[in-house]
Coordinates of C-alpha atoms and ligand atoms in Angstrom, one line a residue:
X1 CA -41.3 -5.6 201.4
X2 CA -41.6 -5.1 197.7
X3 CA -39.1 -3.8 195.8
X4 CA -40.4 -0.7 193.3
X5 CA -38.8 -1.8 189.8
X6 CA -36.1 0.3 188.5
X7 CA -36.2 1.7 184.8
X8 CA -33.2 0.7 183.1
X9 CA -31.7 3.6 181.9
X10 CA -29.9 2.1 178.7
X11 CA -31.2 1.2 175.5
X12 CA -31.1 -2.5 174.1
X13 CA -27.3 -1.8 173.1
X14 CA -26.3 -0.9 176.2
X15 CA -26.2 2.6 175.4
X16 CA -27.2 5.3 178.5
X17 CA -30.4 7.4 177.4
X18 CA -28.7 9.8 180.1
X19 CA -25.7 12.1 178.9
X20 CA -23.3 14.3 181.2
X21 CA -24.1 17.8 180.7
X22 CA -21.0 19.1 178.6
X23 CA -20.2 22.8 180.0
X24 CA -20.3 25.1 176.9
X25 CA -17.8 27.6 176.2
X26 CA -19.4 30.0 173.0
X27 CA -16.8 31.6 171.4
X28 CA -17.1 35.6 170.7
X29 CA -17.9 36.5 166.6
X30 CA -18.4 39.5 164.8
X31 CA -20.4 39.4 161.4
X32 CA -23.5 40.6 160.1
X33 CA -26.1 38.7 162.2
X34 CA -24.1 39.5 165.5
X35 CA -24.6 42.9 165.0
X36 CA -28.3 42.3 164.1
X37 CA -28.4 40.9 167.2
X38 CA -26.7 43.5 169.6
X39 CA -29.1 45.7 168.0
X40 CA -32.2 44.1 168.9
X41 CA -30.8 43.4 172.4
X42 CA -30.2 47.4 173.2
X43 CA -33.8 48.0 171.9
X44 CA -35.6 45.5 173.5
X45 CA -33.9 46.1 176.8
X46 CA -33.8 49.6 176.2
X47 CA -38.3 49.4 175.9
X48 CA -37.9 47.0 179.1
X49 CA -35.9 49.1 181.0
X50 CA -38.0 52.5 180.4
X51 CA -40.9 51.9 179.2
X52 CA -42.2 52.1 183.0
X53 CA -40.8 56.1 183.3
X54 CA -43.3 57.6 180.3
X55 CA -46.0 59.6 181.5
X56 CA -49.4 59.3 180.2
X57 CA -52.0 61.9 180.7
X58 CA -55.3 60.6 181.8
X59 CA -57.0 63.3 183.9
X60 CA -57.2 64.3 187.3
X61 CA -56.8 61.1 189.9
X62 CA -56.2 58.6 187.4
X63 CA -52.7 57.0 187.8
X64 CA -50.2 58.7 184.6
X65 CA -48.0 56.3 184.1
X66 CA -48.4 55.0 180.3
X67 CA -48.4 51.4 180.9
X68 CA -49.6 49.9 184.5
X69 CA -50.5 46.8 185.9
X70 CA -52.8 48.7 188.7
X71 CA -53.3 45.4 190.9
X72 CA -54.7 46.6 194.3
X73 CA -57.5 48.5 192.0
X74 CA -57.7 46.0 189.5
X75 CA -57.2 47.9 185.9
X76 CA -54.4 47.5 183.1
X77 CA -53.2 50.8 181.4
X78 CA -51.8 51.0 178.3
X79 CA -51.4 54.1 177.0
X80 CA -55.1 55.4 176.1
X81 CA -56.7 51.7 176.8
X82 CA -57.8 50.9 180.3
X83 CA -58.8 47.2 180.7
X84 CA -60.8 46.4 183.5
X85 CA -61.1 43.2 185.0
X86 CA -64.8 42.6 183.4
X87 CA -62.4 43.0 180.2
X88 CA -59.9 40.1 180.5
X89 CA -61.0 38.8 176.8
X90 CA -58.4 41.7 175.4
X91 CA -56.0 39.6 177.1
X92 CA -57.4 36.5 175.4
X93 CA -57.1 38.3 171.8
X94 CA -53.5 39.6 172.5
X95 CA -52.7 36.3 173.4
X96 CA -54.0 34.9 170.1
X97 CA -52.5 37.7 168.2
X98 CA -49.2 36.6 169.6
X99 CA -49.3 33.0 169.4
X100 CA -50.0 33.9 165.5
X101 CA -47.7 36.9 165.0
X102 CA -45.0 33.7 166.3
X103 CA -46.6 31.1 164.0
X104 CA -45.9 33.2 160.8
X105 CA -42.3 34.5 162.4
X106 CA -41.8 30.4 162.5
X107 CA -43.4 30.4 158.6
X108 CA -41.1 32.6 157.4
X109 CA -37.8 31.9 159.3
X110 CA -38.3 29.0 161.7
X111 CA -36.9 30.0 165.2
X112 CA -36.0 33.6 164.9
X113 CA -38.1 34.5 167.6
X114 CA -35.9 32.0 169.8
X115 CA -32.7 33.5 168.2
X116 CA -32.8 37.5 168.3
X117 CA -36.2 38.2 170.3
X118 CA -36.8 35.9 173.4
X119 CA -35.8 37.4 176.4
X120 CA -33.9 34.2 177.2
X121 CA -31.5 34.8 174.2
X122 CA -31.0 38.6 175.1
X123 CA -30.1 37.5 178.8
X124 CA -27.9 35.2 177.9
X125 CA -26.1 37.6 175.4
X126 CA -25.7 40.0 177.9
X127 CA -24.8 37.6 180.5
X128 CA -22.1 36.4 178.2
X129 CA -20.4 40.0 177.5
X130 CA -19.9 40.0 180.9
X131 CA -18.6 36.1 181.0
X132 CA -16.2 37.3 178.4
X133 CA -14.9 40.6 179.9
X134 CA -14.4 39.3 182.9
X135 CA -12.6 35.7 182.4
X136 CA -12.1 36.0 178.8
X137 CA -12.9 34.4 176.0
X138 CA -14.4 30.6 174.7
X139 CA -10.0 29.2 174.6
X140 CA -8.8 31.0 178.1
X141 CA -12.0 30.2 180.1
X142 CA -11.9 26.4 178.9
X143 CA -8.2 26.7 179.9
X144 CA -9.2 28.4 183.0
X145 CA -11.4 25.9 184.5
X146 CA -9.6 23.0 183.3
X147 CA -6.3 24.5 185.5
X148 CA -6.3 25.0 189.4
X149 CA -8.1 28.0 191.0
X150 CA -5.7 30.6 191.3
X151 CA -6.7 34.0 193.7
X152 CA -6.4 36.0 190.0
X153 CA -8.6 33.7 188.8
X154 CA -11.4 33.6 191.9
X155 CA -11.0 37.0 192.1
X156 CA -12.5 37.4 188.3
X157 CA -15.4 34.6 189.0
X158 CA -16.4 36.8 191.7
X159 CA -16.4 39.8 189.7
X160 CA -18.4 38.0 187.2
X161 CA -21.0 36.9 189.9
X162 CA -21.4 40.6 191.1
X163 CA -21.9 41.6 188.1
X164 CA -24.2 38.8 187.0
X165 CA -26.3 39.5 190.5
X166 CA -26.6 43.0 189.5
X167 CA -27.8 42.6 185.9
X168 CA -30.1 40.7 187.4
X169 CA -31.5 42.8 189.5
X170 CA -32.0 45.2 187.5
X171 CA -33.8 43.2 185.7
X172 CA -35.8 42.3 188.6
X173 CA -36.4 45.5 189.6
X174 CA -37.2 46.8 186.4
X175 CA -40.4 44.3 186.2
X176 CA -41.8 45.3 189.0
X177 CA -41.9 49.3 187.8
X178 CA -44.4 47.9 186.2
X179 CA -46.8 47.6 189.0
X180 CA -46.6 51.1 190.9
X181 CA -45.7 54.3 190.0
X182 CA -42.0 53.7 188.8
X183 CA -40.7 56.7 190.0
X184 CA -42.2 56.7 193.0
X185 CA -41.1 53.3 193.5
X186 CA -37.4 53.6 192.6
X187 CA -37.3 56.6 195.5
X188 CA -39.1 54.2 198.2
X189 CA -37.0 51.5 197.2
X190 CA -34.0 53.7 197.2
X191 CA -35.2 54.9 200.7
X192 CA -35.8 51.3 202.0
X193 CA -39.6 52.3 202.3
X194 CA -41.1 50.5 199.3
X195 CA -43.5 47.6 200.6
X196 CA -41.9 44.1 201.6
X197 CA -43.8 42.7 198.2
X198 CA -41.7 44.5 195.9
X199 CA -38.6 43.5 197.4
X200 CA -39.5 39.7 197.9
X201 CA -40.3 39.7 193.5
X202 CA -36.8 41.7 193.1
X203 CA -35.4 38.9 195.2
X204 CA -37.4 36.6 193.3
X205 CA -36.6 37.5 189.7
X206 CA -33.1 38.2 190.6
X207 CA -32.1 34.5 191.6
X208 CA -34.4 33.5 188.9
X209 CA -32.2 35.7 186.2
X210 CA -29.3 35.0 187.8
X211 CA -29.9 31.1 187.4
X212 CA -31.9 31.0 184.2
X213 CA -29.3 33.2 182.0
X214 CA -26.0 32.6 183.9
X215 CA -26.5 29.0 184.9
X216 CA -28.6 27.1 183.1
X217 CA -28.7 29.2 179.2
X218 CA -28.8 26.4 176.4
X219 CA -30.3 24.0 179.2
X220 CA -33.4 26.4 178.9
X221 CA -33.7 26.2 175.3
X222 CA -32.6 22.3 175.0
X223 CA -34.8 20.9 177.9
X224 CA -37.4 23.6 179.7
X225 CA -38.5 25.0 176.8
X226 CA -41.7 23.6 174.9
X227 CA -41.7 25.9 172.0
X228 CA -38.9 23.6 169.8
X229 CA -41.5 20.9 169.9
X230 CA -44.1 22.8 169.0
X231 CA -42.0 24.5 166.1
X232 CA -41.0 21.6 164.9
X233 CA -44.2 20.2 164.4
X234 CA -45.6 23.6 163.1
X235 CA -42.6 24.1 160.3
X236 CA -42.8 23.3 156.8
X237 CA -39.8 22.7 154.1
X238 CA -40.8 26.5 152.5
X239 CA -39.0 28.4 156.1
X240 CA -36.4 29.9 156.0
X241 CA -33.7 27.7 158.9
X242 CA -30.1 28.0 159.2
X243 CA -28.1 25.4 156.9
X244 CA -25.3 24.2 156.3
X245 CA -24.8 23.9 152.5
X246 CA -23.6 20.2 152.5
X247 CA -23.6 20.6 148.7
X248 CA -20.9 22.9 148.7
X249 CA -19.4 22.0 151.8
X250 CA -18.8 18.4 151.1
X251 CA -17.0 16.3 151.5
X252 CA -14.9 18.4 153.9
X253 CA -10.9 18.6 154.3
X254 CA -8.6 21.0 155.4
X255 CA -7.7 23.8 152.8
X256 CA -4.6 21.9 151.8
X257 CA -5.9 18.8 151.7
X258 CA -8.4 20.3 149.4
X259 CA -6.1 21.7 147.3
X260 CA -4.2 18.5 146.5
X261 CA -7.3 16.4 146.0
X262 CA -8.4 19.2 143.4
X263 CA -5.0 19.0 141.8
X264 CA -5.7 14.9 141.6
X265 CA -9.6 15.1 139.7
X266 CA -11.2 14.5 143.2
X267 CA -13.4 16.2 144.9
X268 CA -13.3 18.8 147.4
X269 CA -16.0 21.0 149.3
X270 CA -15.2 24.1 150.9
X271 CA -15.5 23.2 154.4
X272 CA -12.4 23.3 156.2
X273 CA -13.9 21.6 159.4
X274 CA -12.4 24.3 161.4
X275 CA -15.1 23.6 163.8
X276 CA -15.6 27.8 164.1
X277 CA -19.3 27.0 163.3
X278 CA -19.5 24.7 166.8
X279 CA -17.4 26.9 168.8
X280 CA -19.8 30.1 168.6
X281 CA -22.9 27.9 168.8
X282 CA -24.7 29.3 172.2
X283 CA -26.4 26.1 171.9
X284 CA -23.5 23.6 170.8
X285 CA -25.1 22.5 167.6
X286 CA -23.0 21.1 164.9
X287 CA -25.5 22.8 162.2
X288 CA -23.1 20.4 159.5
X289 CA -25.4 17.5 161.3
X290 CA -28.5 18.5 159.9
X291 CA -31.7 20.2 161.6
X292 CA -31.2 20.1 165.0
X293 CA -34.0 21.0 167.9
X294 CA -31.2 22.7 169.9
X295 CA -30.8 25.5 167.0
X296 CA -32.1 28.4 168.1
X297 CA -31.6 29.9 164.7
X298 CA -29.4 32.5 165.8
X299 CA -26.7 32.9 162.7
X300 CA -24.0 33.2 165.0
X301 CA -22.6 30.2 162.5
X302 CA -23.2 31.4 159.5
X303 CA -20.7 34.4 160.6
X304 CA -18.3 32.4 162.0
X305 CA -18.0 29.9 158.8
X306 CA -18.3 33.8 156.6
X307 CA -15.2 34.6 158.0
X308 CA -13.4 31.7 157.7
X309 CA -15.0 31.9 153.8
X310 CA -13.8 34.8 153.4
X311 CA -9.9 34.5 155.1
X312 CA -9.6 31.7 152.7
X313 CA -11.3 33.5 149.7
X314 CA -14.3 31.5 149.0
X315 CA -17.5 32.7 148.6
X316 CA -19.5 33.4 152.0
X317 CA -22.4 31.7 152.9
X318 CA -21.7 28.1 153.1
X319 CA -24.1 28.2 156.0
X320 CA -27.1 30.4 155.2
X321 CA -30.7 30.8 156.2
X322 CA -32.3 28.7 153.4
X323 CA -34.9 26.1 153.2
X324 CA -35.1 22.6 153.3
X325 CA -36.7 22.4 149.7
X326 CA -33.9 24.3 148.4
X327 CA -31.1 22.1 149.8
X328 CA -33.3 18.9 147.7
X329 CA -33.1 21.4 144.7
X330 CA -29.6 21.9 144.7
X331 CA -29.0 18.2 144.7
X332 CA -30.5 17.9 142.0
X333 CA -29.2 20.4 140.3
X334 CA -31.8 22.2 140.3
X335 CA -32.3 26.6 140.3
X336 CA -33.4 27.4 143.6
X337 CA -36.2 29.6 144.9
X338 CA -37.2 31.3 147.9
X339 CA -41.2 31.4 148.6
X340 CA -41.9 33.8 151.9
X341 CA -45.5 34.4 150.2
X342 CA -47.5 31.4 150.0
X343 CA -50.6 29.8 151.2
X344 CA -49.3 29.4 155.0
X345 CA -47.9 33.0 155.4
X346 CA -50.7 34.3 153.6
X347 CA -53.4 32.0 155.9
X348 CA -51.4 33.4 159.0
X349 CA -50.9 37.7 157.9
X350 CA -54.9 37.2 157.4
X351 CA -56.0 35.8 160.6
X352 CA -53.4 38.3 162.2
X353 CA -55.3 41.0 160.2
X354 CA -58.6 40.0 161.3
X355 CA -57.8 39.4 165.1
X356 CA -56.1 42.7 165.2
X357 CA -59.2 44.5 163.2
X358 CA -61.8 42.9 165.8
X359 CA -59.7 43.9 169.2
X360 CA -59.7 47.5 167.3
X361 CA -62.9 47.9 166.7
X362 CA -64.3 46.5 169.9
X363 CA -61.5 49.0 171.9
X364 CA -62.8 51.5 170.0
X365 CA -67.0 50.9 170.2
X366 CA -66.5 49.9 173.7
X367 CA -68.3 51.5 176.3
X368 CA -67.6 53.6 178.8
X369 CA -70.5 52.3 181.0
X370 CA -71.6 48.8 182.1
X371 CA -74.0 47.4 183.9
X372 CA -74.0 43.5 185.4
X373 CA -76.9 41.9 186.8
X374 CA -77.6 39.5 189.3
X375 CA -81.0 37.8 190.1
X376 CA -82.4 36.7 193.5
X377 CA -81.8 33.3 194.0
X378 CA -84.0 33.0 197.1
X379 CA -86.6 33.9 196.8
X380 CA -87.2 34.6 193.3
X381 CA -89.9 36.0 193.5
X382 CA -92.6 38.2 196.4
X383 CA -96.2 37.7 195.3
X384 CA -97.6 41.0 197.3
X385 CA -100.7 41.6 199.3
X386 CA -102.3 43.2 196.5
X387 CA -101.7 40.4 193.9
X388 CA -98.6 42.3 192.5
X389 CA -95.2 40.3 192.2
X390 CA -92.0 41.5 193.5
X391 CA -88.3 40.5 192.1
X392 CA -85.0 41.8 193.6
X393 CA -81.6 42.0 191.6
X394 CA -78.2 42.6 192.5
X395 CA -76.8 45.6 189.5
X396 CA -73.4 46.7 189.4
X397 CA -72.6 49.6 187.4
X398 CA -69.0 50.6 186.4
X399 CA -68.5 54.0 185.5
X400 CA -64.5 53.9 183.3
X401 CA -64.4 58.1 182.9
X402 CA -62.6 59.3 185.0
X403 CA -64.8 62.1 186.2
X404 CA -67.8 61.2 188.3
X405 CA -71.4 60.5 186.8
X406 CA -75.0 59.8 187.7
X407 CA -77.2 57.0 186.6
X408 CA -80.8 56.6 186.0
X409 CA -82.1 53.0 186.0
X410 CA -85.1 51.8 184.4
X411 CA -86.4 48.3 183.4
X412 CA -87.7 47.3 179.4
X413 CA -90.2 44.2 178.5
X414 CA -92.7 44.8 181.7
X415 CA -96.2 46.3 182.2
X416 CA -96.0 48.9 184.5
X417 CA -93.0 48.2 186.4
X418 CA -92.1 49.9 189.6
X419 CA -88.5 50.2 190.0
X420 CA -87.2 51.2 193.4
X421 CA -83.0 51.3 194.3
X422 CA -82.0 50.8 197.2
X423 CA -78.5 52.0 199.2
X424 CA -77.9 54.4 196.8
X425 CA -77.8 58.5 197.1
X426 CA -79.6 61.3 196.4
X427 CA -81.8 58.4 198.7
X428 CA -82.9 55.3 199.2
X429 CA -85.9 54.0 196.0
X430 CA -85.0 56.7 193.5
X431 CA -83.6 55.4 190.6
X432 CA -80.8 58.0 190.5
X433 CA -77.1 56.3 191.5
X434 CA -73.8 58.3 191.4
X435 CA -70.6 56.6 190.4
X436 CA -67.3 57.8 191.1
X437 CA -64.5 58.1 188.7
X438 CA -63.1 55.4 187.2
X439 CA -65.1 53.4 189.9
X440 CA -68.3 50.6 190.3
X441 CA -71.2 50.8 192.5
X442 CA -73.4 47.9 193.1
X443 CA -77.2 48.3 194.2
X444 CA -79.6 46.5 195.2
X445 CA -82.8 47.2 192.9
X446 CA -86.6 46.0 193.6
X447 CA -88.9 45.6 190.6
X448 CA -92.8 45.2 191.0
X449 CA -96.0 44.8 188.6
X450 CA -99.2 45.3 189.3
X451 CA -100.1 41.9 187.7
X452 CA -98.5 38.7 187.3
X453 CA -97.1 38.2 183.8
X454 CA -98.4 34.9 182.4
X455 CA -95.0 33.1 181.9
X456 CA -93.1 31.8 184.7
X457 CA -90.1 34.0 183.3
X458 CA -89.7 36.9 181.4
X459 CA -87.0 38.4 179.6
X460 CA -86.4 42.0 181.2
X461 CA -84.0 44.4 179.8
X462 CA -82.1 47.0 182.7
X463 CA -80.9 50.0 181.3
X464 CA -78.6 52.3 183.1
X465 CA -78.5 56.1 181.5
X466 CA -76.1 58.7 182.3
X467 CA -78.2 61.9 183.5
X468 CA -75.5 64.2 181.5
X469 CA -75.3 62.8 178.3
X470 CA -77.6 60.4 177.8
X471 CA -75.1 57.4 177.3
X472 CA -76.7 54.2 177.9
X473 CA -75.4 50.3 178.7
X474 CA -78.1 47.3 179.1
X475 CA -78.0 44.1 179.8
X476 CA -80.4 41.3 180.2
X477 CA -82.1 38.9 183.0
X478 CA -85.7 37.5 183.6
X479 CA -88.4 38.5 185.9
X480 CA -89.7 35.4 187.2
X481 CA -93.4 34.6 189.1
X482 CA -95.9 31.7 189.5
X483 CA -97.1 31.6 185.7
X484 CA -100.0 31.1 185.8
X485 CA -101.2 34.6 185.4
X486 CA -102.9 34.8 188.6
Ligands
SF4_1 S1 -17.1 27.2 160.1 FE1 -17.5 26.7 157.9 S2 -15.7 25.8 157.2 FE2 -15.5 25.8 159.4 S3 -16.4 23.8 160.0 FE3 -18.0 25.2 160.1 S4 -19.0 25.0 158.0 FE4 -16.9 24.1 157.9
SF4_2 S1 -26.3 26.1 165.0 FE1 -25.9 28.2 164.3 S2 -27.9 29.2 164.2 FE2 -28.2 27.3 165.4 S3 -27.9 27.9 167.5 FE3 -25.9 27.3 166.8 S4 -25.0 29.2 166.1 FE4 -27.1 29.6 166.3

């Protein structure tokens, strides 16, 4: 039997590539950027949370709620866009338009995305308030779980669980508003007769919540997450990144050491390795190392070590969001300089300009008709008794008003064509088809000449007109025969 080889998981020291997960404990601060944050976390949850209860106006038998993933009928509202399912490139362009709106957030200020907007960071704030208020903070829950576990104590671990569970499903429940009528939805669920689906993806994003934001937190950002890679290799030394001013900072003693080395002619920087930095790091980053791909570029540091500036009357800021060109210029003594506007912020705000400018105009010149095609594949073509030749198409018409309309077809680049509908009402070969609102109708459509053209295929042009107002959508297939002109 052989024996699969192991990997040997040290290095050529002996050193283990593997490390113990280390529990984090993340201290509660109050500063500047942890209210910047608190903010952005009761505004983004607050558009999460009710964004599925406005009301949106669209006419009679069109769903009114303002933004809708309609799934069993297949259309996305938003507000006064309706994407149907023919339209999935406006999901394409928003998706560009984000992937660059992040690109110039990462120009400008590395990982800020990653430390005030992603909806990982937000969970795990909140998750953490409740961490705090119910076992207490970074010192008594390291004390805590280090100790025996006492009733009191199991008694608050549950509490925190509960309440975990139900921010969680909240959360849970709150994404799927998103897919029905939300207060419709909240009464059925309420009622215990919403549809087994929408309880199974509340069950669903609950334990996911629940594990991604109370369990697993910096473990996201550190290992699941491939946007730190890709940041990193995106970033230049112009962004803005949470530093530690080792200029100023080093080399680093206590306060009273400092004091007496300054009293001797030696040096002293102004950090007091008080390790406050570390100890409201979400991610556990000693920023004092250098860049680091676990910073999530939060400032949570900068106003821990501002406090500590300030209780010992120093000047704030010895960690700051600066750049690394500016840490090289300060080195060497140089004035430094901060450069938001420059050729890769600029590059970035003018692709954004011009992807947002196209999805605008195309939302706005789009139609609100369409007509798809489909030719025959067997057989393509009918040459008739009386020398004519026949071809038969599949046409699907998609009427996006929401009141119902009529369609006249006809057929461009033919001599003589003869078109004939089938399956569709007033009755069967007239070229009249109603569409209901906000609905598509496909028919079957039979075109003839009189003659053979004298190509094998010929480029015809179907052309569907609305009988009201004379609005018209095209598109365009062949008409194939023998070509040969007999
Ligand atoms: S909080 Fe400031 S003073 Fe304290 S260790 Fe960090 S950088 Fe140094
Ligand atoms: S090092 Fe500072 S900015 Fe980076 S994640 Fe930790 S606290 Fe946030």
């Amino acid at each position: 039997m052989t024996v699969p080889a192991q990997i040997d998981p040290a290095d050529d020291s002996g050193q283990s590539f593997y490390e113990k997960h280390k529990k984090i404990y993340p201290q509660s601060v109050h500063g500047t950027f942890r209210r910047i944050k608190w903010i952005v976390l009761i505004v983004t949850l607050g558009i999460y949370y009710f964004t599925p209860f406005i009301r949106w106006d669209r006419g009679p038998g069109a769903p009114d709620q303002a933004v809708l993933i309609d799934l069993p009928a297949r259309r996305f509202y938003f507000f006064f866009i309706e994407i149907w399912p023919q339209e999935i490139y406006y999901l394409t362009g928003l998706l560009i338009l984000a992937a660059l709106v992040l690109f110039l957030m990462n120009a400008v200020a590395g990982r800020v995305w990653c430390g005030y907007l992603c909806p990982q960071t937000v969970w795990t704030d909140l998750f953490l308030l409740i961490e705090r208020w119910t076992e207490g903070d970074r010192r008594e829950r390291m004390h805590n779980d280090a100790g025996k576990l006492t009733p009191q104590l199991a008694a608050r671990k549950t509490l925190k669980h509960f309440l975990w569970l139900m921010t969680a499903w909240w959360t849970g429940g709150a994404w799927v508003l998103y897919f029905s009528d939300a207060p419709t939805l909240v009464h059925d669920l309420a009622t215990l007769q919403a549809p087994f689906i929408a309880y199974l993806w509340i069950g669903i994003l609950t334990f996911t919540t629940y594990a991604l934001a109370g369990h697993m937190r910096e473990q996201v950002c550190l290992y699941m997450c491939p946007w730190p890679r890709i940041q990193a290799a995106l970033t230049d030394e112009y962004a803005l990144n949470v530093t530690y001013r080792l200029d100023r900072g080093e080399p680093r003693m206590s306060a009273k050491k400092a004091t007496a080395a300054l009293a001797r002619g030696e040096p002293a920087g102004d950090c007091v390795d008080c390790h406050q930095c570390v100890a409201v790091c979400p991610t556990g980053v000693d920023i004092r190392e250098g860049p680091n791909l676990g910073c999530i570029q939060c400032g949570l540091c900068i106003d821990a070590c501002d406090t500590v500036m300030e209780r010992l009357d120093r000047p704030t800021r010895l960690i700051a969001y600066d750049t690394d060109i500016n840490i090289g210029e300060r080195l060497a003594g140089k004035s430094t300089m901060a450069r938001i506007v420059r050729p890769r912020t600029l590059l970035y705000s003018a692709l954004i300009l011009i992807v947002g400018a196209v999805m605008a105009w195309s939302l706005s010149a789009r139609s609100i008709s369409s007509v798809n095609v489909i030719h025959d594949r067997n057989p393509e073509y009918v040459v008739l008794s009386d020398g004519g030749i026949r071809n038969a198409y599949t046409v699907r018409i998609l009427n996006k008003r929401t009141t119902p309309r009529t369609f006249a077809i006809s057929v461009d680049g033919l001599t003589d064509p003869v078109v004939e509908v089938t399956a569709a009402n007033p009755a069967d070969g007239e070229q009249i088809v109603p569409v209901g609102a906000d609905q598509t109708r496909e028919v079957r459509v039979i075109v003839s000449v009189p003659e053979p053209p004298a190509d094998a295929s010929v480029p015809v042009t179907f052309v569907v007109t609305d009988t009201a107002d004379g609005e018209t959508a095209t598109v365009t297939d062949n008409f194939r025969g023998p070509g040969d002109g007999t």
